[in-house]
PDB file of C-alpha atoms and ligand atoms in Angstrom:
ATOM      1  CA  MET A   1      55.066  40.554 -17.370  1.00 52.00           C
ATOM      2  CA  ALA A   2      54.354  38.446 -13.973  1.00 55.00           C
ATOM      3  CA  GLU A   3      50.929  38.441 -12.881  1.00 70.00           C
ATOM      4  CA  ASN A   4      51.770  39.310  -9.411  1.00 90.00           C
ATOM      5  CA  LEU A   5      52.955  42.321  -8.259  1.00 95.00           C
ATOM      6  CA  ILE A   6      55.957  42.496  -5.695  1.00 96.00           C
ATOM      7  CA  ILE A   7      56.252  45.183  -3.167  1.00 96.00           C
ATOM      8  CA  ALA A   8      59.496  45.917  -1.952  1.00 96.00           C
ATOM      9  CA  LYS A   9      60.023  45.962   2.085  1.00 95.00           C
ATOM     10  CA  GLY A  10      61.687  49.424   3.372  1.00 94.00           C
ATOM     11  CA  ASP A  11      61.416  52.634   2.881  1.00 96.00           C
ATOM     12  CA  LYS A  12      59.658  54.794  -0.096  1.00 97.00           C
ATOM     13  CA  ALA A  13      62.413  55.113  -2.371  1.00 97.00           C
ATOM     14  CA  GLU A  14      62.933  50.866  -2.086  1.00 97.00           C
ATOM     15  CA  LYS A  15      59.033  50.604  -3.002  1.00 98.00           C
ATOM     16  CA  TYR A  16      59.149  52.888  -5.703  1.00 98.00           C
ATOM     17  CA  ALA A  17      62.607  51.180  -7.272  1.00 98.00           C
ATOM     18  CA  LEU A  18      60.726  47.692  -7.401  1.00 98.00           C
ATOM     19  CA  LEU A  19      57.838  49.270  -8.579  1.00 98.00           C
ATOM     20  CA  TYR A  20      59.363  51.449 -11.374  1.00 98.00           C
ATOM     21  CA  LYS A  21      61.181  47.879 -12.744  1.00 97.00           C
ATOM     22  CA  GLN A  22      57.615  46.129 -13.182  1.00 97.00           C
ATOM     23  CA  ILE A  23      56.284  48.991 -14.768  1.00 97.00           C
ATOM     24  CA  VAL A  24      59.130  49.092 -17.277  1.00 97.00           C
ATOM     25  CA  ALA A  25      58.663  44.841 -17.547  1.00 95.00           C
ATOM     26  CA  LEU A  26      55.158  46.077 -17.894  1.00 95.00           C
ATOM     27  CA  VAL A  27      54.793  48.441 -20.866  1.00 95.00           C
ATOM     28  CA  GLU A  28      57.293  46.465 -22.449  1.00 95.00           C
ATOM     29  CA  GLY A  29      54.799  43.845 -23.815  1.00 90.00           C
ATOM     30  CA  GLU A  30      51.710  46.446 -24.478  1.00 96.00           C
ATOM     31  CA  ASN A  31      51.865  49.639 -26.312  1.00 93.00           C
ATOM     32  CA  ASP A  32      47.928  50.214 -25.412  1.00 97.00           C
ATOM     33  CA  ALA A  33      48.553  53.808 -23.419  1.00 97.00           C
ATOM     34  CA  ILE A  34      44.870  53.149 -21.265  1.00 97.00           C
ATOM     35  CA  ALA A  35      45.707  49.252 -20.652  1.00 97.00           C
ATOM     36  CA  ASN A  36      48.687  51.020 -19.218  1.00 98.00           C
ATOM     37  CA  MET A  37      47.360  53.705 -17.364  1.00 98.00           C
ATOM     38  CA  ALA A  38      44.982  51.154 -16.015  1.00 98.00           C
ATOM     39  CA  ASN A  39      47.734  48.757 -14.700  1.00 97.00           C
ATOM     40  CA  ILE A  40      50.102  51.609 -13.725  1.00 98.00           C
ATOM     41  CA  ALA A  41      47.450  53.158 -11.349  1.00 98.00           C
ATOM     42  CA  ALA A  42      46.613  49.527  -9.699  1.00 98.00           C
ATOM     43  CA  MET A  43      50.150  48.827  -9.035  1.00 98.00           C
ATOM     44  CA  ILE A  44      50.798  52.344  -7.405  1.00 98.00           C
ATOM     45  CA  HIS A  45      47.923  52.132  -5.553  1.00 98.00           C
ATOM     46  CA  GLN A  46      48.504  48.626  -4.477  1.00 97.00           C
ATOM     47  CA  THR A  47      52.433  49.095  -3.472  1.00 98.00           C
ATOM     48  CA  PHE A  48      51.683  52.502  -1.167  1.00 98.00           C
ATOM     49  CA  GLY A  49      47.720  51.684  -0.498  1.00 97.00           C
ATOM     50  CA  PHE A  50      47.072  55.380  -1.148  1.00 98.00           C
ATOM     51  CA  TRP A  51      43.260  56.517  -1.220  1.00 97.00           C
ATOM     52  CA  TRP A  52      42.982  57.197  -4.740  1.00 98.00           C
ATOM     53  CA  THR A  53      45.379  56.798  -7.846  1.00 98.00           C
ATOM     54  CA  GLY A  54      44.277  57.481 -11.158  1.00 98.00           C
ATOM     55  CA  PHE A  55      44.542  59.333 -14.538  1.00 98.00           C
ATOM     56  CA  TYR A  56      42.602  62.030 -16.277  1.00 98.00           C
ATOM     57  CA  ARG A  57      43.020  62.266 -19.979  1.00 98.00           C
ATOM     58  CA  VAL A  58      43.445  65.778 -21.963  1.00 98.00           C
ATOM     59  CA  ILE A  59      40.093  66.077 -24.172  1.00 98.00           C
ATOM     60  CA  GLY A  60      39.280  68.818 -25.803  1.00 97.00           C
ATOM     61  CA  LYS A  61      39.673  71.975 -23.017  1.00 95.00           C
ATOM     62  CA  GLU A  62      38.661  69.552 -20.184  1.00 98.00           C
ATOM     63  CA  LEU A  63      40.082  66.672 -18.373  1.00 98.00           C
ATOM     64  CA  VAL A  64      38.030  63.563 -18.498  1.00 98.00           C
ATOM     65  CA  LEU A  65      38.332  60.678 -16.002  1.00 98.00           C
ATOM     66  CA  GLY A  66      40.597  57.621 -17.196  1.00 98.00           C
ATOM     67  CA  PRO A  67      41.734  54.369 -15.232  1.00 98.00           C
ATOM     68  CA  PHE A  68      41.948  54.586 -11.580  1.00 98.00           C
ATOM     69  CA  GLN A  69      41.577  52.581  -8.292  1.00 98.00           C
ATOM     70  CA  GLY A  70      39.764  54.114  -5.316  1.00 97.00           C
ATOM     71  CA  PRO A  71      36.251  55.540  -4.902  1.00 96.00           C
ATOM     72  CA  LEU A  72      34.121  57.169  -7.424  1.00 95.00           C
ATOM     73  CA  ALA A  73      35.502  60.225  -8.864  1.00 95.00           C
ATOM     74  CA  CYS A  74      34.686  63.660 -10.467  1.00 95.00           C
ATOM     75  CA  SER A  75      34.073  62.969 -14.418  1.00 97.00           C
ATOM     76  CA  ARG A  76      35.392  66.005 -15.892  1.00 97.00           C
ATOM     77  CA  ILE A  77      37.979  69.118 -14.598  1.00 97.00           C
ATOM     78  CA  ALA A  78      38.602  72.161 -16.767  1.00 97.00           C
ATOM     79  CA  TYR A  79      41.770  73.442 -17.893  1.00 98.00           C
ATOM     80  CA  GLY A  80      43.147  75.581 -14.966  1.00 97.00           C
ATOM     81  CA  ARG A  81      40.973  74.433 -12.106  1.00 96.00           C
ATOM     82  CA  GLY A  82      41.505  72.475  -9.149  1.00 97.00           C
ATOM     83  CA  VAL A  83      45.091  70.433  -8.532  1.00 98.00           C
ATOM     84  CA  CYS A  84      44.686  68.556 -11.911  1.00 98.00           C
ATOM     85  CA  GLY A  85      43.620  71.483 -14.147  1.00 98.00           C
ATOM     86  CA  THR A  86      46.777  73.527 -12.526  1.00 98.00           C
ATOM     87  CA  ALA A  87      49.142  70.534 -13.333  1.00 98.00           C
ATOM     88  CA  TRP A  88      47.823  70.905 -17.059  1.00 98.00           C
ATOM     89  CA  LYS A  89      48.128  74.890 -17.016  1.00 98.00           C
ATOM     90  CA  GLU A  90      51.089  74.645 -15.122  1.00 98.00           C
ATOM     91  CA  GLN A  91      52.932  72.083 -17.220  1.00 98.00           C
ATOM     92  CA  THR A  92      54.632  71.093 -13.718  1.00 98.00           C
ATOM     93  CA  THR A  93      53.853  68.599 -11.007  1.00 98.00           C
ATOM     94  CA  GLN A  94      51.898  69.687  -8.100  1.00 98.00           C
ATOM     95  CA  ILE A  95      52.596  68.576  -4.354  1.00 98.00           C
ATOM     96  CA  VAL A  96      49.698  69.581  -2.106  1.00 98.00           C
ATOM     97  CA  PRO A  97      50.587  69.132   1.489  1.00 98.00           C
ATOM     98  CA  ASP A  98      47.034  70.512   2.899  1.00 98.00           C
ATOM     99  CA  VAL A  99      44.565  70.206   0.240  1.00 97.00           C
ATOM    100  CA  GLU A 100      42.420  72.592   2.514  1.00 96.00           C
ATOM    101  CA  LEU A 101      44.970  75.288   1.541  1.00 96.00           C
ATOM    102  CA  PHE A 102      45.069  74.754  -1.787  1.00 95.00           C
ATOM    103  CA  PRO A 103      42.599  77.591  -3.610  1.00 91.00           C
ATOM    104  CA  GLY A 104      40.436  75.827  -6.241  1.00 90.00           C
ATOM    105  CA  HIS A 105      41.090  72.146  -4.951  1.00 91.00           C
ATOM    106  CA  ILE A 106      38.304  70.020  -6.211  1.00 92.00           C
ATOM    107  CA  ALA A 107      37.176  67.698  -3.347  1.00 91.00           C
ATOM    108  CA  CYS A 108      35.978  64.737  -5.015  1.00 87.00           C
ATOM    109  CA  SER A 109      35.933  63.094  -1.903  1.00 87.00           C
ATOM    110  CA  SER A 110      36.092  64.391   1.676  1.00 88.00           C
ATOM    111  CA  LEU A 111      38.721  62.133   3.151  1.00 93.00           C
ATOM    112  CA  SER A 112      41.329  63.187   0.713  1.00 94.00           C
ATOM    113  CA  ARG A 113      43.953  65.418   2.558  1.00 97.00           C
ATOM    114  CA  SER A 114      46.485  65.768   0.495  1.00 98.00           C
ATOM    115  CA  GLU A 115      47.571  65.137  -3.117  1.00 98.00           C
ATOM    116  CA  ILE A 116      50.238  65.018  -6.087  1.00 98.00           C
ATOM    117  CA  VAL A 117      49.334  65.420  -9.657  1.00 98.00           C
ATOM    118  CA  VAL A 118      52.131  64.681 -12.218  1.00 98.00           C
ATOM    119  CA  PRO A 119      51.904  65.980 -16.005  1.00 98.00           C
ATOM    120  CA  VAL A 120      51.901  62.956 -18.684  1.00 98.00           C
ATOM    121  CA  TRP A 121      53.696  63.925 -21.870  1.00 98.00           C
ATOM    122  CA  ASP A 122      53.102  62.555 -25.148  1.00 97.00           C
ATOM    123  CA  LYS A 123      56.349  64.390 -27.051  1.00 95.00           C
ATOM    124  CA  GLN A 124      55.965  68.366 -26.548  1.00 96.00           C
ATOM    125  CA  GLU A 125      52.255  68.084 -25.588  1.00 97.00           C
ATOM    126  CA  ILE A 126      50.917  67.357 -22.001  1.00 98.00           C
ATOM    127  CA  VAL A 127      47.952  64.607 -22.826  1.00 98.00           C
ATOM    128  CA  ALA A 128      47.104  63.071 -19.640  1.00 98.00           C
ATOM    129  CA  VAL A 129      47.781  64.064 -15.561  1.00 98.00           C
ATOM    130  CA  LEU A 130      48.547  60.849 -13.113  1.00 98.00           C
ATOM    131  CA  ASP A 131      46.588  62.189  -9.967  1.00 98.00           C
ATOM    132  CA  ILE A 132      47.071  60.391  -6.463  1.00 98.00           C
ATOM    133  CA  ASP A 133      45.216  61.353  -3.144  1.00 98.00           C
ATOM    134  CA  SER A 134      45.934  60.376   0.111  1.00 98.00           C
ATOM    135  CA  GLU A 135      44.197  60.298   3.438  1.00 97.00           C
ATOM    136  CA  HIS A 136      46.522  61.973   5.468  1.00 98.00           C
ATOM    137  CA  LEU A 137      48.332  65.463   5.391  1.00 98.00           C
ATOM    138  CA  ALA A 138      51.944  66.001   3.490  1.00 98.00           C
ATOM    139  CA  THR A 139      52.382  62.281   2.080  1.00 98.00           C
ATOM    140  CA  PHE A 140      53.634  63.624  -1.076  1.00 98.00           C
ATOM    141  CA  ASP A 141      57.416  64.919  -1.488  1.00 98.00           C
ATOM    142  CA  THR A 142      60.213  64.876  -3.807  1.00 98.00           C
ATOM    143  CA  THR A 143      60.872  61.311  -3.644  1.00 98.00           C
ATOM    144  CA  ASP A 144      57.509  60.867  -5.135  1.00 98.00           C
ATOM    145  CA  GLN A 145      57.594  63.497  -7.741  1.00 98.00           C
ATOM    146  CA  LYS A 146      60.936  62.182  -8.691  1.00 98.00           C
ATOM    147  CA  TRP A 147      59.481  58.330  -9.334  1.00 98.00           C
ATOM    148  CA  LEU A 148      56.213  59.242 -10.562  1.00 98.00           C
ATOM    149  CA  GLU A 149      57.496  61.727 -13.093  1.00 98.00           C
ATOM    150  CA  GLN A 150      59.859  58.781 -14.543  1.00 98.00           C
ATOM    151  CA  ILE A 151      56.864  56.773 -14.625  1.00 98.00           C
ATOM    152  CA  VAL A 152      54.510  58.660 -16.578  1.00 98.00           C
ATOM    153  CA  VAL A 153      57.392  58.875 -18.922  1.00 98.00           C
ATOM    154  CA  LEU A 154      57.008  55.122 -19.987  1.00 97.00           C
ATOM    155  CA  LEU A 155      53.582  55.482 -21.589  1.00 98.00           C
ATOM    156  CA  TYR A 156      54.258  57.452 -24.213  1.00 97.00           C
ATOM    157  CA  LYS A 157      57.450  56.001 -25.468  1.00 87.00           C
TER     158      LYS A 157
HETATM  159  N1  LIG B 201      41.465  66.843  -6.269  1.00 84.95           N
HETATM  160  C1  LIG B 201      41.611  66.890  -7.488  1.00 84.95           C
HETATM  161  C2  LIG B 201      40.322  66.409  -8.103  1.00 84.95           C
HETATM  162  C3  LIG B 201      40.529  64.913  -8.693  1.00 84.95           C
HETATM  163  S1  LIG B 201      39.892  63.679  -7.363  1.00 84.95           S
HETATM  164  O1  LIG B 201      41.009  63.965  -6.205  1.00 84.95           O
HETATM  165  C4  LIG B 201      40.375  62.210  -7.845  1.00 84.95           C
HETATM  166  C5  LIG B 201      41.904  68.381  -8.195  1.00 84.95           C
HETATM  167  O2  LIG B 201      41.706  69.567  -7.501  1.00 84.95           O
HETATM  168  O3  LIG B 201      42.077  68.330  -9.132  1.00 84.95           O
END
């Protein structure tokens, strides 16, 4: 895997397409999920300049903070709480265009305005979530969902 991330010029889909290829190359050479989470968070964060990009891991009845890029964040989130806990409970990606309108949203940072949370599966079980926060409203759409869901599949193959 090249040491340097290459960021495509062009729209979001073009950026994700190149990012995805580089993540495939990364995980081919490394099978430790935490190491891969760390580099995947860094690569997504650097490509798009989001406010916060990281993983929470399922440990018992809670989500526990994992590798991330961005400011300090909450360490633990209970099942069903916030956007992250909801993605875990509902077993589906959550796209939140305005976090203030999401009941029970956990404000780790008052600067976060919109969010996407994608469950990470290991076989039939959710073992983590990928959480991305933006300082802008309505940053995330089905293009993000499609690519991020494909990216997290690479973690536990
Ligand atoms: N906002 C998230 C909590 C995690 S931070 O944004 C990093 C939530 O409501 O689950």
